[in-house]
Coordinates of C-alpha atoms and ligand atoms in Angstrom, one line a residue:
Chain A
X146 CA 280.8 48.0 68.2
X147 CA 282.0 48.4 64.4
X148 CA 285.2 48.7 63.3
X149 CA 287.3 51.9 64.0
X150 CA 288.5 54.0 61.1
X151 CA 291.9 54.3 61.3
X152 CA 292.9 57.8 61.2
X153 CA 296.6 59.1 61.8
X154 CA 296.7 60.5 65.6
X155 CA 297.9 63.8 64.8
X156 CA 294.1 63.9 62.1
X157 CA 292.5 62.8 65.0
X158 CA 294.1 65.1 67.4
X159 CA 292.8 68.2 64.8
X160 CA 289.3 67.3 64.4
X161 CA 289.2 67.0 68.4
X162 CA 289.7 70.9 68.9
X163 CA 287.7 71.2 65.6
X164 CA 284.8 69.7 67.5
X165 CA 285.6 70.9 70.7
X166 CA 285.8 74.4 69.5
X167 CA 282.4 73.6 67.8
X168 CA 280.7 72.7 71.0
X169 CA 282.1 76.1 72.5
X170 CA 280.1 77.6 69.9
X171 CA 276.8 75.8 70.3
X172 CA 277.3 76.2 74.0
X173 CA 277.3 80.4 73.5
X174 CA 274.9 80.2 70.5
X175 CA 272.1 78.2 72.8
X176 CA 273.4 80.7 76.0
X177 CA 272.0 83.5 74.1
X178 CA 269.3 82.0 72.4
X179 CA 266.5 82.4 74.5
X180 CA 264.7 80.1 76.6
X181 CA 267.3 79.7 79.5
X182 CA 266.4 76.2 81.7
X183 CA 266.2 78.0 85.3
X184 CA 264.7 74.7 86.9
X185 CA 267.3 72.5 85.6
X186 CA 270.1 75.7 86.7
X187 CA 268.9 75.8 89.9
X188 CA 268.7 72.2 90.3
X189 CA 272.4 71.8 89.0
X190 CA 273.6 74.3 91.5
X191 CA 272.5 72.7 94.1
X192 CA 273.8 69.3 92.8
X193 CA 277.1 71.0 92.0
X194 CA 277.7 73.9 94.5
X195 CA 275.6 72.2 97.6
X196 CA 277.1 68.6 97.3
X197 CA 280.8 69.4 97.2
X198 CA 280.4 71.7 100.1
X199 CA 281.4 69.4 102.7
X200 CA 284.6 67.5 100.8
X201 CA 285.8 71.1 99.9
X202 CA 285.3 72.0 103.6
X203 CA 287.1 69.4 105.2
X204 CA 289.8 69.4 102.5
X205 CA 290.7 73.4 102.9
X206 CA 290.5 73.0 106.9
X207 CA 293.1 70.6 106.4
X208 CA 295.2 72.6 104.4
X209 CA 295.1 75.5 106.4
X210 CA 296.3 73.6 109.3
X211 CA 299.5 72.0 107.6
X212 CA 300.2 75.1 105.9
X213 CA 300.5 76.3 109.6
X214 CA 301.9 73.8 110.9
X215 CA 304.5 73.0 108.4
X216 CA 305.6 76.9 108.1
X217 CA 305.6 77.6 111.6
X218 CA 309.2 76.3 112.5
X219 CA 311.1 78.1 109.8
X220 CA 309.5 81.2 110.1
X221 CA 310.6 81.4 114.2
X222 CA 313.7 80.8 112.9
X223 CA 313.6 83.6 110.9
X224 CA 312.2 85.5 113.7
X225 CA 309.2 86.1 111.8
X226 CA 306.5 84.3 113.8
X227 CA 303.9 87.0 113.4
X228 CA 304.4 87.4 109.9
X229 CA 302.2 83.9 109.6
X230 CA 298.6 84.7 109.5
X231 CA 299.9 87.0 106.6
X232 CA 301.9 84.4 105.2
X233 CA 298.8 81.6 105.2
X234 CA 296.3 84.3 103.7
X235 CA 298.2 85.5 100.6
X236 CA 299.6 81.6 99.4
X237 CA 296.2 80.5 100.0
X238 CA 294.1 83.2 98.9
X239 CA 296.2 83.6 95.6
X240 CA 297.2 80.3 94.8
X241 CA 296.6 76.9 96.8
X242 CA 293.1 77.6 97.8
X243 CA 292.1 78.0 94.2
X244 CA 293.5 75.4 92.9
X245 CA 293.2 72.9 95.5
X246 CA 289.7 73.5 95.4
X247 CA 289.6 73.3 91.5
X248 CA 291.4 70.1 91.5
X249 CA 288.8 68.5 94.0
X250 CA 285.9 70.1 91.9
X251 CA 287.4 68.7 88.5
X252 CA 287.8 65.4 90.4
X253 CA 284.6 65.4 91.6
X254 CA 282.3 67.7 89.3
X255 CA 283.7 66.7 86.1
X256 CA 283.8 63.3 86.8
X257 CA 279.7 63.1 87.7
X258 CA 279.1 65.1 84.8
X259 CA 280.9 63.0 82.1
X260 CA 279.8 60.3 83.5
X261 CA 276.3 61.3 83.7
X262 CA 275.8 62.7 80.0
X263 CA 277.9 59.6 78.7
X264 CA 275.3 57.2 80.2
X265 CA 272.5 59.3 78.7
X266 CA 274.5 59.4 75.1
X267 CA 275.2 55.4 75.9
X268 CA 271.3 54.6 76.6
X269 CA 270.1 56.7 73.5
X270 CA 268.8 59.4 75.6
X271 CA 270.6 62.1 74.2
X272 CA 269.4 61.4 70.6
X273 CA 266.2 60.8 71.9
X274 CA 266.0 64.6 72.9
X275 CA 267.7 65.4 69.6
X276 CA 264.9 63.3 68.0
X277 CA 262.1 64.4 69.5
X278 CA 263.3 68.1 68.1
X279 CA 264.0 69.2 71.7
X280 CA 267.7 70.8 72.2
X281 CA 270.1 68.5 74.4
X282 CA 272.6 71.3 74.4
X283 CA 270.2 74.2 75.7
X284 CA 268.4 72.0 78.2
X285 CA 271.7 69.5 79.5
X286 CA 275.0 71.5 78.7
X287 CA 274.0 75.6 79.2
X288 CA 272.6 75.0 82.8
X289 CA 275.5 72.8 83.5
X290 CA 278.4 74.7 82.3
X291 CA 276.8 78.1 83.4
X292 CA 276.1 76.5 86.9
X293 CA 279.7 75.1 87.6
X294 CA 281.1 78.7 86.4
X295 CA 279.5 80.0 89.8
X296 CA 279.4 77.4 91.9
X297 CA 283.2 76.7 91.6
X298 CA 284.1 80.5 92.4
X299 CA 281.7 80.1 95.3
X300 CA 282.9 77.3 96.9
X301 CA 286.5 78.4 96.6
X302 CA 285.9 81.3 98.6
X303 CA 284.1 79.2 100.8
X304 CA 287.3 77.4 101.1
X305 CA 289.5 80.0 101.5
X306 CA 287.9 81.1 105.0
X307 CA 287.4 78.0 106.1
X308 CA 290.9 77.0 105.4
X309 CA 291.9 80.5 107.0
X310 CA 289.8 79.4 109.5
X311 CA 291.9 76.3 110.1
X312 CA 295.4 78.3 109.9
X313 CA 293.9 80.1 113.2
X314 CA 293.1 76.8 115.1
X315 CA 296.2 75.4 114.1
X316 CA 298.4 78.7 115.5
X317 CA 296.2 78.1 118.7
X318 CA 297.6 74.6 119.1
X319 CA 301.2 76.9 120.1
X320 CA 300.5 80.1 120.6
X321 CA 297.3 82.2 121.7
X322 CA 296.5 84.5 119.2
X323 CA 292.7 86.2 119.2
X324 CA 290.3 85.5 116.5
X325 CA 290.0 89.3 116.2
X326 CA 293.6 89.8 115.5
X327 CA 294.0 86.9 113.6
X328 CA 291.5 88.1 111.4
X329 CA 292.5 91.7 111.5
X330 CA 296.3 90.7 110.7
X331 CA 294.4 88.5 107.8
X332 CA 292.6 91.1 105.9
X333 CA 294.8 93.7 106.1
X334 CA 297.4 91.8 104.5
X335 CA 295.4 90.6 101.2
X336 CA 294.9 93.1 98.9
X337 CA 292.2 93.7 96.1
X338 CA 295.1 92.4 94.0
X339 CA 295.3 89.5 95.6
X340 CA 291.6 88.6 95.5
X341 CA 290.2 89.3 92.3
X342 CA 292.6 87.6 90.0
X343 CA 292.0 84.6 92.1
X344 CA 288.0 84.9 91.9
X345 CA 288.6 85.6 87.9
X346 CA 290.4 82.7 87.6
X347 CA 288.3 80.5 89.9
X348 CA 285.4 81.1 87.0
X349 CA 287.8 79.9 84.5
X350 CA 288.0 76.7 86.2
X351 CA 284.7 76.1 87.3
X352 CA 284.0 77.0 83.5
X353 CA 286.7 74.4 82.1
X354 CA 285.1 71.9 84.2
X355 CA 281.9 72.3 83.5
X356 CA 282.5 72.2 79.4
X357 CA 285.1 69.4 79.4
X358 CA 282.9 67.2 81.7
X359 CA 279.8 67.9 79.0
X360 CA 281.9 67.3 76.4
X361 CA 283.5 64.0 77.1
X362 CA 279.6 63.1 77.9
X363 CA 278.1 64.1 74.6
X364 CA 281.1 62.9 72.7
X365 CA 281.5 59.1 74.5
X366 CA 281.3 55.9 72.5
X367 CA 278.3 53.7 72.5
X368 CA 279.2 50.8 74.6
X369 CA 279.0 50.6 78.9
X370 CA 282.5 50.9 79.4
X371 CA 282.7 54.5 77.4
X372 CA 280.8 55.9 80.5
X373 CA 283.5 54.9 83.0
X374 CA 286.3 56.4 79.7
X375 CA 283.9 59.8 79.8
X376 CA 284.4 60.1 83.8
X377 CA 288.0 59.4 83.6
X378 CA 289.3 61.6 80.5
X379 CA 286.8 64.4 82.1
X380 CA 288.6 64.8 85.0
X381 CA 292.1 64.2 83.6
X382 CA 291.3 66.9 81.2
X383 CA 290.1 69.3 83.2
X384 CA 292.5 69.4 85.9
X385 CA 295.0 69.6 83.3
X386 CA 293.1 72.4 82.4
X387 CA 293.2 74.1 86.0
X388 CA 296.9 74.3 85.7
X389 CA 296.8 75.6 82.5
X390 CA 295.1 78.3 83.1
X391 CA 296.6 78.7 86.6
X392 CA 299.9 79.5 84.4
X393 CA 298.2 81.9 81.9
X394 CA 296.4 83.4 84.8
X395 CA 299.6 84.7 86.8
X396 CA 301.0 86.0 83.7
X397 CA 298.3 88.3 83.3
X398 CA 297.7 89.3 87.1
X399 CA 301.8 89.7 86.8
X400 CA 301.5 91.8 84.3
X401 CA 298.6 94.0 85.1
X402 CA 298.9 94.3 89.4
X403 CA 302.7 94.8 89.6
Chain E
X327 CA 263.3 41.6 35.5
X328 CA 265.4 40.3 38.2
X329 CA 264.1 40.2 41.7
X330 CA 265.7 44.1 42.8
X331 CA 264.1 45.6 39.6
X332 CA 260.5 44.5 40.9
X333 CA 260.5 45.6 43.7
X334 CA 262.0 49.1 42.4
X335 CA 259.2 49.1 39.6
X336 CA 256.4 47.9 42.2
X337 CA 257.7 51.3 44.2
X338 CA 257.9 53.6 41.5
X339 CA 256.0 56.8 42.3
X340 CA 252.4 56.4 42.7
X341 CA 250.8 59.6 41.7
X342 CA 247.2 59.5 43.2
X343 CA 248.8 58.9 46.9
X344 CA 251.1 61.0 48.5
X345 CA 253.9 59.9 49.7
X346 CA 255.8 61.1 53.0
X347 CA 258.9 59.4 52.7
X348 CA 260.9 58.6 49.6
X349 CA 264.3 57.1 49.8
X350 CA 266.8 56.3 47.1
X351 CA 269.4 54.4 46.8
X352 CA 270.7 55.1 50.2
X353 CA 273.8 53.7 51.2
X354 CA 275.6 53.4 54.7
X355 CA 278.5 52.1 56.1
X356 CA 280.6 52.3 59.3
X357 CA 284.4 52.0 58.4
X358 CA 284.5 49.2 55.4
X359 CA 281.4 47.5 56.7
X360 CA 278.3 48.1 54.4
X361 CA 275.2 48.4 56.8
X362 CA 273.0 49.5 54.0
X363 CA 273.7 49.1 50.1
X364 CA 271.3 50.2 48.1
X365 CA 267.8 51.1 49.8
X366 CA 265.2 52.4 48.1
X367 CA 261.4 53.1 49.8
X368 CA 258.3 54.8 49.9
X369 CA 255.9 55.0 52.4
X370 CA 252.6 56.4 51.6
X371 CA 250.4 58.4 54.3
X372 CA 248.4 56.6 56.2
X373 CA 250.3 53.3 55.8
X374 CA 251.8 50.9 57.8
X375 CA 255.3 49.7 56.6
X376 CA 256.7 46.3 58.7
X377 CA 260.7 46.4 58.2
X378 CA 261.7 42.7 58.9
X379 CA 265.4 41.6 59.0
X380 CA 268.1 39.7 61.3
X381 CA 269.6 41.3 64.0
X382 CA 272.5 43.4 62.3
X383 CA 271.0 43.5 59.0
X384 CA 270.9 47.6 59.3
X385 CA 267.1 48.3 60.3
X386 CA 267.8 50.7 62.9
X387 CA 270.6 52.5 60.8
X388 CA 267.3 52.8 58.4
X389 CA 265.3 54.7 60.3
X390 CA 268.1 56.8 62.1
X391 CA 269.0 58.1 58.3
X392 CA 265.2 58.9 57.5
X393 CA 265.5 61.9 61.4
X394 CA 269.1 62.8 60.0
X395 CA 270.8 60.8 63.4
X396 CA 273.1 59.1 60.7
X397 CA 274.1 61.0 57.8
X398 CA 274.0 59.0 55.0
X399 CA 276.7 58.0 52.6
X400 CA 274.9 58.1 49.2
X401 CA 271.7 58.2 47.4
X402 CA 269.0 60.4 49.4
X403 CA 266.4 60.5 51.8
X404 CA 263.3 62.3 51.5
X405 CA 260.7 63.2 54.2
X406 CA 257.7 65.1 52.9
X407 CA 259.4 66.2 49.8
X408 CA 262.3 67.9 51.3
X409 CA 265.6 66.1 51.0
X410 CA 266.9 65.7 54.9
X411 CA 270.5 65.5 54.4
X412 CA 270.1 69.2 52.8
X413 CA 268.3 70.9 56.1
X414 CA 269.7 73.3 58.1
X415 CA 269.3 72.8 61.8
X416 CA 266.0 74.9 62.1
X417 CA 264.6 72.7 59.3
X418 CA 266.0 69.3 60.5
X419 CA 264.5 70.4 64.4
X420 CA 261.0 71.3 62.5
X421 CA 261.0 68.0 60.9
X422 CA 261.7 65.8 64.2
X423 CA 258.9 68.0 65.7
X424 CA 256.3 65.8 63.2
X425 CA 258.1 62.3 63.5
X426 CA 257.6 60.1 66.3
X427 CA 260.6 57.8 66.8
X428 CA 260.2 55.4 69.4
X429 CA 263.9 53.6 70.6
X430 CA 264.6 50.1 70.6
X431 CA 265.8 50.7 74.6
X432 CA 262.8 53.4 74.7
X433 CA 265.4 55.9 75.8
X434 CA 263.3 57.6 78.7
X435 CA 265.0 60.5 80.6
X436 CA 265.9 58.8 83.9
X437 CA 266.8 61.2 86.3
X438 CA 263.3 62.5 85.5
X439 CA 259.9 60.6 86.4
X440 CA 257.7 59.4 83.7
X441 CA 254.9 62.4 84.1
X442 CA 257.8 64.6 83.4
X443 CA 259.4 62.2 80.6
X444 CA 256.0 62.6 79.2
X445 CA 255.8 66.6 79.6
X446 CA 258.6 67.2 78.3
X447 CA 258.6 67.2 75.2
X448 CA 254.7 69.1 75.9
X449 CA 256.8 72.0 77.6
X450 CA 260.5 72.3 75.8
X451 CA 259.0 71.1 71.9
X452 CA 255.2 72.0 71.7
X453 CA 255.9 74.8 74.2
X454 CA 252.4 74.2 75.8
X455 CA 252.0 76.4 78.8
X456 CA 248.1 75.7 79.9
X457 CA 249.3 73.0 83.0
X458 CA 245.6 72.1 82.5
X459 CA 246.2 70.6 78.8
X460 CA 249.3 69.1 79.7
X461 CA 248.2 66.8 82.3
X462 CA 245.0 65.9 80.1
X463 CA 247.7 65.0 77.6
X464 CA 249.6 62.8 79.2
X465 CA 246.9 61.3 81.3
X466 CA 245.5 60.5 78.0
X467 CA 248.4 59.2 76.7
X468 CA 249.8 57.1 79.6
X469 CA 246.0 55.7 79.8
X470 CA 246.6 54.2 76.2
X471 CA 249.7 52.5 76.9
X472 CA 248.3 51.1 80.0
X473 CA 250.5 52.8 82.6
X474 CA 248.5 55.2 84.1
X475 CA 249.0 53.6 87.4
X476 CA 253.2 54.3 86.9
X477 CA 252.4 58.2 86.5
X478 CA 254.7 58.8 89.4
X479 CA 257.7 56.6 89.3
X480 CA 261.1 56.5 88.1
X481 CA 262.1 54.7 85.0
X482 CA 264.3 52.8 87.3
X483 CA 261.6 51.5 89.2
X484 CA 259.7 50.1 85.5
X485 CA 260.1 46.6 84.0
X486 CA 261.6 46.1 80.8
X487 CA 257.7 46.2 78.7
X488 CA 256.8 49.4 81.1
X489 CA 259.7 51.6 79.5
X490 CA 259.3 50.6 76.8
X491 CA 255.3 51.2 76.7
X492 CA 256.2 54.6 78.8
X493 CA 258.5 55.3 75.7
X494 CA 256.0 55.0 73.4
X495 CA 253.6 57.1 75.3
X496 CA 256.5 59.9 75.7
X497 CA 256.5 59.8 71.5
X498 CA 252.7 59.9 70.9
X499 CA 252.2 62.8 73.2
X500 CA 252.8 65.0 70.6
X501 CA 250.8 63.3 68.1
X502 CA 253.5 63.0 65.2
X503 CA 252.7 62.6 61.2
X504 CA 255.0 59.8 61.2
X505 CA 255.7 57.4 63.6
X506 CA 259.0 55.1 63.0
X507 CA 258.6 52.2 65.9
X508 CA 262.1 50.3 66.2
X509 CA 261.1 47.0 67.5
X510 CA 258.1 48.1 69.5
X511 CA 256.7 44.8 71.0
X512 CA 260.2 43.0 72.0
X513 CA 261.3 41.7 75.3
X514 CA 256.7 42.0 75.7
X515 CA 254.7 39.4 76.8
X516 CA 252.2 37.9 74.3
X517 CA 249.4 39.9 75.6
X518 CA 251.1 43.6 75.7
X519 CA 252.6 42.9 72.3
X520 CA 249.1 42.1 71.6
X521 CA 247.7 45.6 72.6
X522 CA 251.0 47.5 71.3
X523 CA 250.4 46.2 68.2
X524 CA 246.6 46.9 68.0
X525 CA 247.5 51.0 69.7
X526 CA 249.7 51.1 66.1
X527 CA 246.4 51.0 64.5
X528 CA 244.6 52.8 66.7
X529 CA 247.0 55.2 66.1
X530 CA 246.8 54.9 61.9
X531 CA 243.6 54.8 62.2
X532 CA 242.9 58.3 64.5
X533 CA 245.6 60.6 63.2
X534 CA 246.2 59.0 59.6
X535 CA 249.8 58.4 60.7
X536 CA 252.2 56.4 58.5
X537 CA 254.3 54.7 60.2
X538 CA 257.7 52.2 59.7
X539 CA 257.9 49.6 62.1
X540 CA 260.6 47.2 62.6
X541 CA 260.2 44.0 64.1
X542 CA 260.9 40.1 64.3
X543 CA 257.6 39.8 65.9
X544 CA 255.5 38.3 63.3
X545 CA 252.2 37.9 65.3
X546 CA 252.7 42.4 65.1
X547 CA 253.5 42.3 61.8
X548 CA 250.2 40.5 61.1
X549 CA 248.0 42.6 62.7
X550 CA 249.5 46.1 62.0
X551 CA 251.1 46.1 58.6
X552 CA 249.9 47.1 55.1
X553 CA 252.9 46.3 53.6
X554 CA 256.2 44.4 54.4
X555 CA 259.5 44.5 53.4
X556 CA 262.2 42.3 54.2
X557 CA 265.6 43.7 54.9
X558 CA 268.7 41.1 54.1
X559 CA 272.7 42.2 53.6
X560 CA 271.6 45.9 52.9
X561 CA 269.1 45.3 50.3
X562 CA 265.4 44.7 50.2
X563 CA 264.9 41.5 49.2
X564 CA 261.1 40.8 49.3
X565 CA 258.2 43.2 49.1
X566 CA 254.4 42.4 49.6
X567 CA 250.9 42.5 51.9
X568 CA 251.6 39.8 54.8
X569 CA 249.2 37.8 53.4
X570 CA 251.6 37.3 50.2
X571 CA 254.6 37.0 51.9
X572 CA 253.3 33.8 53.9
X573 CA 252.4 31.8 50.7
X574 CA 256.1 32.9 48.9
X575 CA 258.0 29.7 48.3
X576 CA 261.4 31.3 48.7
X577 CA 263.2 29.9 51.2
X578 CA 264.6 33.3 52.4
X579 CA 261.1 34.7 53.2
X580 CA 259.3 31.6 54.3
X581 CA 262.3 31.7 57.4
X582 CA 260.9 34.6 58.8
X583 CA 257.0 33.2 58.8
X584 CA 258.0 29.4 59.9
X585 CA 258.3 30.6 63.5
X586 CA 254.6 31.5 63.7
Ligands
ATP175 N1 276.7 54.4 65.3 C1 277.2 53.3 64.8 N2 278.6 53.2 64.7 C2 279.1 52.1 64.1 N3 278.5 51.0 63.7 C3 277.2 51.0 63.9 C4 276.5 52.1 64.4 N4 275.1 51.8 64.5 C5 275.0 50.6 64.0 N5 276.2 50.1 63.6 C6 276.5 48.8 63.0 O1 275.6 48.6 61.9 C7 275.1 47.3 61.9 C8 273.6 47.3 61.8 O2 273.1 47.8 63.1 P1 271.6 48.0 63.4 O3 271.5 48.5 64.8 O4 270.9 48.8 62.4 O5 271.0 46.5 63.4 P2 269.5 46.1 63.5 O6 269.1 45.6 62.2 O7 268.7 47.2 64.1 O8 269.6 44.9 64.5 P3 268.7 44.5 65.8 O9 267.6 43.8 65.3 O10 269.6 43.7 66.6 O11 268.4 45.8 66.5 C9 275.7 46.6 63.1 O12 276.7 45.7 62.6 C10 276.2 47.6 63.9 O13 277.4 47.2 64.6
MG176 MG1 268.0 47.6 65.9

């Protein structure tokens, strides 16, 4: 619309986590605040957790199949066929499952998000609720963020069975093995050590994508195409995000469990 | 006395009427681009204010300065004695609780329908509870603008005039001291701008409201204003009744009322 200001990059760059971390701290000052949305938390749940059901479904199945299929050959020639089910459970428990699932989720979640809150800031809707003396932060961003902060944990260890699930189909395609002993061989080998960090850290996603995605919402340019920028940058950011803290994360399980 | 100094004289404090907003000096600009110069106002209560000006000439910037949406650049803006720029957030939230600002777009909440556009800000500002209250309310309401009949659908689903009459209704609910309209009859045919323009009476007249409204619609400025101002590079250039205004000789002004 008007003419940019032109600020050095690196200025720019500054008053981005300036704001950023400013949003963090509206976001816990309105959490704590009083008046919690439960409607509009339920409702984004559902919309979150419920829709992406099926995409993070068929997406772990998948990778629980390869996984088999692709380790299968080099561990008979190691001789270490019925080290497998053990072998699928802990990479996918600890590691791919998470952030598979968190990639899809930041593709997906923080995507609809940004997109959504940057056509409300685009069509004035936003400062209408600011306007009208109503709080855009306690009623749009808390539910929001709060809701993918559960629902992300919850549909990765959705996945996680179901691609466990597919690693036992796909070791049917060769060999029998029973569901029972499959499943036996599969929780005996993960450890409480193995689970948690990977439910801690699925929160930390869900939670990255749930504030980036409101972020680049609240924070797009007037002007259509912004929307389509707010969709994009959310989900760039976040999954950047995801490996980010997927890094920090197996420091501090690394540190702590062994 | 040039032209400016007038029109700064005509608005100097008037002590038997109270005045609700009082702006001086304010200034505005986005990057090197002045929007707004040097803008001085009052608007009394109970008045009706028209804001004329070309497209681009800064009249929404106006208004959006006077809730604290744009922060100003100089001079300062008063609303019921208390200087907005200097609120805090509980202040600035308990002074958009008494202005009604109705959006050029209308701005209605559309993933939500327009009963809830219309109890919303019933339930999350007014915190009304009674269900009974709230549905007499915005019956009430939506029966004013005329779209009682649209109680149940989506914005998507409304003309162009429908939001914007359902965004009016969503701003009246409350029943706000001030009421800034930014172009409330555009994009209306003849007759709805019509009854628009007559409900901003109606409105004056019931509640005592003052009000801003910006328009090009001169037919509405007829009918609702007091008092008009006309906006041109960031300055106001012309005050007067309508009445005045159409008999000016000034080239500028008589623009504006040619089209009639
Ligand atoms: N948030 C903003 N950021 C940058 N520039 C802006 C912003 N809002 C308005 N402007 C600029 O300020 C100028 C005045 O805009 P404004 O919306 O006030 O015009 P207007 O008088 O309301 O016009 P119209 O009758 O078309 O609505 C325009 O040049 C616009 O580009
Ligand atoms: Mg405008």
């Amino acid at each position: 619309m008007a003419e940019e200001i032109v600020v050095p990059g690196y200025k720019r760059w500054l008053g981005s986590i300036g704001d950023q971390v400013g949003f963090l701290v509206d976001f816990f000052r309105n959490l704590f605040a009083g008046g919690f949305e439960w409607s509009e938390f339920v409702r984004q749940c559902y919309e979150i957790g419920y829709r992406s059901m099926l995409l993070v479904g068929i997406t772990s199945f998948i990778m629980g199949v390869v996984l088999i299929l692709q380790l299968r050959p080099t561990m008979i020639s190691f001789g270490a066929a019925s080290m497998l089910p053990k072998t699928l459970s802990v990479s996918f428990v600890r590691e791919i499952g998470p952030v598979i699932i968190g990639i899809i989720c930041a593709g997906k979640i923080a995507s609809s998000i940004g997109a959504e809150l940057g056509s409300m800031k685009v069509t004035e809707q936003l400062d209408a609720m600011d306007v009208s003396g109503a709080n855009p932060i306690q009623y749009l961003v808390v539910p929001r963020i709060l809701a993918t902060s559960i629902m992300v944990p919850v549909l990765s260890v959705l996945g996680d069975a179901i691609g466990l699930f597919g690693g036992f189909l796909a070791l049917n395609l060769r060999d029998t093995i029973s569901f029972k002993l499959y499943f036996t061989k599969v929780i005996a080998s993960l450890d409480f050590s193995d689970f948690l960090p990977a439910l801690v850290k699925t929160i930390f996603f869900g939670f990255a994508i749930g504030f980036v995605g409101c972020y680049k919402g609240f924070t797009s340019n007037r002007g259509t195409e912004s929307v389509g920028i707010a969709a994009n940058t959310a989900v760039v950011t976040a999954s950047l995000w995801i490996f980010v803290i997927d890094a920090i994360a197996v420091q501090i399980t690394s540190l702590l469990f062994y | 006395m040039t032209e400016q100094e007038t029109i700064k004289k005509k608005q100097a404090p008037k002590s038997q009427k109270e005045v609700v907003i009082l702006i001086r000096d304010l200034k505005k600009a986005f990057g090197d681009k002045e929007v707004l110069k040097d803008i001085s106002l009052e608007l009394d209560k109970g008045e009706n204010l028209v804001v004329l000006g070309r497209s681009g000439s800064g009249k929404s910037v106006l208004i959006q300065c006077i809730v604290g949406l744009l922060k100003p650049d100089g001079g300062s803006v008063k609303v019921f004695g208390e200087d907005v720029a200097g609120m805090s957030d509980k202040q600035l939230k308990d002074l958009r609780i008494r202005i009604g600002f109705l959006f050029q777009s209308g701005a209605l909440y559309d993933s939500m329908t327009v009963r809830e556009n219309m109890e919303f800000p019933l339930t999350r500002v007014l915190k009304l509870k009674d269900q009974g209250e709230i549905d007499k309310r915005v019956a009430a309401v939506l029966e004013s603008v005329g779209l009682s009949d649209a109680i149940d659908k989506m914005p998507s689903d409304l003309s162009g005039g429908m939001r914007k009459r359902a965004g009016l209704a969503r701003t009246l609910v409350v029943d706000p001291e001030i009421m800034l309209y930014d172009e409330p009859t555009t994009g209306l045919d003849p007759i709805t701008s019509r009854e628009i323009s007559e409900l901003i009476i109606s409105i004056q007249k019931k509640n005592k409201t003052s009000s801003i409204i910006i328009t090009h619609d001169m037919e509405c400025a007829r009918i609702a204003s007091d008092r008009v101002l006309i906006l041109t590079d960031g300055e106001f250039t012309k005050e007067g009744t309508f009445d005045e205004l159409l008999k000016s000789k000034d080239k500028n002004v008589a623009s504006y009322f040619n089209i009639i």
